[in-house]
Amino acid sequence: MDSIYPWPPDQAFWESTFPEHTTARTTPYLFKRIIPAAAARAEDVLDGFAAIRRAHAAGTDIKAHARAYIGEERRDELLPNLTAPAWDTDNFESFVPWMQNLVGADRFSLVINNLETVSPSLAAGLGAFLRGLIDGWGLPLGGAEQVAFAGNYAGTVFGIHEGHEDAFLIHLGPNSRNFFCWSAELYEKLTGGKKPTYGDYQVLLEQGEHFLLEPGDALFLPRRVFHVGTQDTFSVSVAMPLYTYPYAQLLQSRIIPDVLASLAADGPDDPLSEPSEMADRTAGPTAVAERLAAVGRELLHLAADRVAAEAREYADHRWARLRSNGGWELVEGDLGREEAASAFDPQQVAPGAKIALIAPYQLATVLSADGDSRQVLLRGHQAGVTVDGTALDGDTVAALNAGGTITLPDNEQLLAAIRDLGATGGLQLTPALPAGRAPQPNPRVRW
């Protein structure tokens, strides 16, 4: 049957349907058949795992990593076997015995973190879902991640455990999966605490809220809800946690240290560079403590005046980086980014060539530190590309962000900016055809 929800979910879904079904985003709810197969398939997860194996064989350091579990026991010693000959990628029937042979057990669990960095198709497909979520609900300041759970395991390897952030669990099949949830209050009443429950928890399952996940379903899991998945046959799910940070943590880790660093003494003539006096022996450490406290109050007073400006600069830059990365978590070792950047040939950037953004990434702009120029960010690239309006105007940015393809004009400033942006791994380039040569149809490529 067709989904009753639009794809990608529209503004009305996020502003009305979603909060209504989830009690203002506080209770679990299973959205049936909301994810079309064209957006996310179980096979895409195996393709991501194959990319991890490829990087492992090449000795490439990447953020995405795979973990194997037998029951609830993590088996890191099995990871060197990632270079073993591959399974037949045409079907799951060959992957399951391949994994069983790899781990030496009939039932297994394969967990993959940061799947979005090794699966361009899932980064784009589920990125459409995430983009609508951001526009209709809000932007998680830590970004979102894809965590895959593949296997025929009896229960989630983390046992019955508490989620610490809002998340969606997207089920891709090929078989169904059972899922159970408990509110924090009910779980504490049943178990006497918040610790995870491992082993035999059948009695608890009988008192949990049950959901049957089928391909294309998405289960909303609010923060602080306890949950576990169980199954008898092989299936694949992708969790999409939405990471948010306490504001105090952002201030402590980023903003306040920058403010204090800006107040550091500037040379020997700065009053802050004045050496401490010889401490009076009779006054002892009390006088030293009083002087330190006085200078500290003065510094904190100056810092308080600068926090607003530093906070604004930090928020503007982080906002732009996250939006440019499609809302996905900002990480180093993004294999998809590195491979896309390597495939981009700056020598082919010439008048008549065509460019488009690789989905789901977007161009975002921020003012440079001096306020005199703009930095264009793409795919969360930290450095950004400094441009002016003649190199990359607002209409061109809007057209590319809307999914358009741009034919490059004879504008050297724009061409130079595109060459620089190609290093972010966020651009797809179609070289200009030689004069008189007609375009040829592309052969069908099976991913």
mmCIF file of N, CA, C and O in Angstrom, residues 68-103:
data_model
loop_
_atom_site.group_PDB
_atom_site.id
_atom_site.type_symbol
_atom_site.label_atom_id
_atom_site.label_comp_id
_atom_site.label_asym_id
_atom_site.label_seq_id
_atom_site.Cartn_x
_atom_site.Cartn_y
_atom_site.Cartn_z
ATOM 1 N N ALA A 68 30.920 -5.709 15.717
ATOM 2 C CA ALA A 68 30.213 -6.990 15.679
ATOM 3 C C ALA A 68 29.904 -7.446 17.095
ATOM 4 O O ALA A 68 30.730 -7.303 18.008
ATOM 5 N N TYR A 69 28.716 -7.975 17.286
ATOM 6 C CA TYR A 69 28.283 -8.486 18.588
ATOM 7 C C TYR A 69 27.728 -9.895 18.418
ATOM 8 O O TYR A 69 27.059 -10.195 17.418
ATOM 9 N N ILE A 70 28.013 -10.723 19.391
ATOM 10 C CA ILE A 70 27.365 -12.025 19.512
ATOM 11 C C ILE A 70 26.567 -11.970 20.808
ATOM 12 O O ILE A 70 27.136 -11.845 21.891
ATOM 13 N N GLY A 71 25.252 -12.039 20.692
ATOM 14 C CA GLY A 71 24.423 -11.771 21.848
ATOM 15 C C GLY A 71 24.633 -10.334 22.283
ATOM 16 O O GLY A 71 24.546 -9.411 21.474
ATOM 17 N N GLU A 72 24.946 -10.118 23.530
ATOM 18 C CA GLU A 72 25.209 -8.778 24.044
ATOM 19 C C GLU A 72 26.699 -8.530 24.261
ATOM 20 O O GLU A 72 27.084 -7.532 24.877
ATOM 21 N N GLU A 73 27.525 -9.413 23.720
ATOM 22 C CA GLU A 73 28.975 -9.314 23.896
ATOM 23 C C GLU A 73 29.611 -8.701 22.659
ATOM 24 O O GLU A 73 29.460 -9.196 21.545
ATOM 25 N N ARG A 74 30.338 -7.598 22.873
ATOM 26 C CA ARG A 74 31.058 -6.954 21.776
ATOM 27 C C ARG A 74 32.319 -7.749 21.459
ATOM 28 O O ARG A 74 33.078 -8.102 22.362
ATOM 29 N N ARG A 75 32.544 -7.996 20.171
ATOM 30 C CA ARG A 75 33.662 -8.841 19.753
ATOM 31 C C ARG A 75 34.588 -8.061 18.816
ATOM 32 O O ARG A 75 34.584 -8.246 17.597
ATOM 33 N N ASP A 76 35.397 -7.164 19.388
ATOM 34 C CA ASP A 76 36.294 -6.341 18.579
ATOM 35 C C ASP A 76 37.355 -7.163 17.856
ATOM 36 O O ASP A 76 37.878 -6.739 16.822
ATOM 37 N N GLU A 77 37.682 -8.346 18.411
ATOM 38 C CA GLU A 77 38.730 -9.142 17.768
ATOM 39 C C GLU A 77 38.298 -9.648 16.401
ATOM 40 O O GLU A 77 39.121 -10.138 15.615
ATOM 41 N N LEU A 78 37.004 -9.529 16.066
ATOM 42 C CA LEU A 78 36.527 -9.983 14.761
ATOM 43 C C LEU A 78 36.748 -8.936 13.675
ATOM 44 O O LEU A 78 36.671 -9.248 12.485
ATOM 45 N N LEU A 79 37.042 -7.699 14.054
ATOM 46 C CA LEU A 79 37.148 -6.629 13.067
ATOM 47 C C LEU A 79 38.276 -6.818 12.063
ATOM 48 O O LEU A 79 38.130 -6.419 10.913
ATOM 49 N N PRO A 80 39.435 -7.376 12.421
ATOM 50 C CA PRO A 80 40.452 -7.584 11.389
ATOM 51 C C PRO A 80 39.961 -8.428 10.215
ATOM 52 O O PRO A 80 40.511 -8.360 9.117
ATOM 53 N N ASN A 81 38.922 -9.215 10.430
ATOM 54 C CA ASN A 81 38.393 -10.035 9.343
ATOM 55 C C ASN A 81 37.578 -9.226 8.332
ATOM 56 O O ASN A 81 37.004 -9.794 7.401
ATOM 57 N N LEU A 82 37.541 -7.900 8.491
ATOM 58 C CA LEU A 82 36.820 -7.076 7.524
ATOM 59 C C LEU A 82 37.428 -7.136 6.132
ATOM 60 O O LEU A 82 36.804 -6.736 5.159
ATOM 61 N N THR A 83 38.655 -7.616 6.038
ATOM 62 C CA THR A 83 39.283 -7.739 4.718
ATOM 63 C C THR A 83 38.985 -9.091 4.068
ATOM 64 O O THR A 83 39.502 -9.390 3.000
ATOM 65 N N ALA A 84 38.153 -9.917 4.692
ATOM 66 C CA ALA A 84 37.808 -11.213 4.109
ATOM 67 C C ALA A 84 37.112 -11.018 2.771
ATOM 68 O O ALA A 84 36.503 -9.977 2.523
ATOM 69 N N PRO A 85 37.198 -12.001 1.865
ATOM 70 C CA PRO A 85 36.509 -11.879 0.573
ATOM 71 C C PRO A 85 35.041 -11.547 0.769
ATOM 72 O O PRO A 85 34.393 -11.992 1.726
ATOM 73 N N ALA A 86 34.499 -10.743 -0.127
ATOM 74 C CA ALA A 86 33.150 -10.221 0.037
ATOM 75 C C ALA A 86 32.084 -11.269 -0.211
ATOM 76 O O ALA A 86 32.323 -12.294 -0.854
ATOM 77 N N TRP A 87 30.899 -10.981 0.293
ATOM 78 C CA TRP A 87 29.720 -11.792 0.021
ATOM 79 C C TRP A 87 29.188 -11.454 -1.368
ATOM 80 O O TRP A 87 29.592 -10.474 -1.987
ATOM 81 N N ASP A 88 28.249 -12.244 -1.845
ATOM 82 C CA ASP A 88 27.569 -11.949 -3.094
ATOM 83 C C ASP A 88 26.632 -10.778 -2.842
ATOM 84 O O ASP A 88 25.646 -10.906 -2.118
ATOM 85 N N THR A 89 26.940 -9.620 -3.420
ATOM 86 C CA THR A 89 26.192 -8.408 -3.099
ATOM 87 C C THR A 89 24.798 -8.388 -3.693
ATOM 88 O O THR A 89 24.048 -7.443 -3.473
ATOM 89 N N ASP A 90 24.417 -9.401 -4.449
ATOM 90 C CA ASP A 90 23.108 -9.379 -5.099
ATOM 91 C C ASP A 90 21.961 -9.697 -4.150
ATOM 92 O O ASP A 90 20.805 -9.413 -4.470
ATOM 93 N N ASN A 91 22.225 -10.305 -3.023
ATOM 94 C CA ASN A 91 21.115 -10.682 -2.156
ATOM 95 C C ASN A 91 21.578 -10.849 -0.708
ATOM 96 O O ASN A 91 22.751 -11.046 -0.429
ATOM 97 N N PHE A 92 20.602 -10.759 0.203
ATOM 98 C CA PHE A 92 20.884 -10.931 1.620
ATOM 99 C C PHE A 92 21.111 -12.388 1.976
ATOM 100 O O PHE A 92 21.714 -12.687 3.002
ATOM 101 N N GLU A 93 20.600 -13.273 1.149
ATOM 102 C CA GLU A 93 20.737 -14.696 1.444
ATOM 103 C C GLU A 93 22.197 -15.110 1.500
ATOM 104 O O GLU A 93 22.548 -16.080 2.168
ATOM 105 N N SER A 94 23.068 -14.402 0.817
ATOM 106 C CA SER A 94 24.497 -14.707 0.885
ATOM 107 C C SER A 94 25.194 -13.925 1.992
ATOM 108 O O SER A 94 26.197 -14.380 2.548
ATOM 109 N N PHE A 95 24.666 -12.726 2.341
ATOM 110 C CA PHE A 95 25.308 -11.919 3.374
ATOM 111 C C PHE A 95 25.181 -12.564 4.744
ATOM 112 O O PHE A 95 26.128 -12.559 5.530
ATOM 113 N N VAL A 96 24.009 -13.112 5.054
ATOM 114 C CA VAL A 96 23.794 -13.687 6.385
ATOM 115 C C VAL A 96 24.764 -14.836 6.651
ATOM 116 O O VAL A 96 25.458 -14.829 7.688
ATOM 117 N N PRO A 97 24.894 -15.840 5.767
ATOM 118 C CA PRO A 97 25.881 -16.891 6.054
ATOM 119 C C PRO A 97 27.310 -16.363 6.055
ATOM 120 O O PRO A 97 28.171 -16.895 6.767
ATOM 121 N N TRP A 98 27.576 -15.319 5.267
ATOM 122 C CA TRP A 98 28.915 -14.714 5.259
ATOM 123 C C TRP A 98 29.231 -14.149 6.640
ATOM 124 O O TRP A 98 30.311 -14.374 7.179
ATOM 125 N N MET A 99 28.282 -13.415 7.228
ATOM 126 C CA MET A 99 28.490 -12.864 8.569
ATOM 127 C C MET A 99 28.556 -13.980 9.610
ATOM 128 O O MET A 99 29.364 -13.913 10.546
ATOM 129 N N GLN A 100 27.714 -14.990 9.478
ATOM 130 C CA GLN A 100 27.736 -16.102 10.440
ATOM 131 C C GLN A 100 29.099 -16.786 10.428
ATOM 132 O O GLN A 100 29.637 -17.138 11.485
ATOM 133 N N ASN A 101 29.668 -16.932 9.255
ATOM 134 C CA ASN A 101 31.002 -17.535 9.154
ATOM 135 C C ASN A 101 32.064 -16.594 9.723
ATOM 136 O O ASN A 101 33.020 -17.036 10.377
ATOM 137 N N LEU A 102 31.893 -15.279 9.502
ATOM 138 C CA LEU A 102 32.866 -14.292 9.970
ATOM 139 C C LEU A 102 32.937 -14.275 11.497
ATOM 140 O O LEU A 102 34.015 -14.227 12.077
ATOM 141 N N VAL A 103 31.751 -14.316 12.149
ATOM 142 C CA VAL A 103 31.717 -14.198 13.603
ATOM 143 C C VAL A 103 31.676 -15.543 14.308
ATOM 144 O O VAL A 103 31.801 -15.619 15.527
#
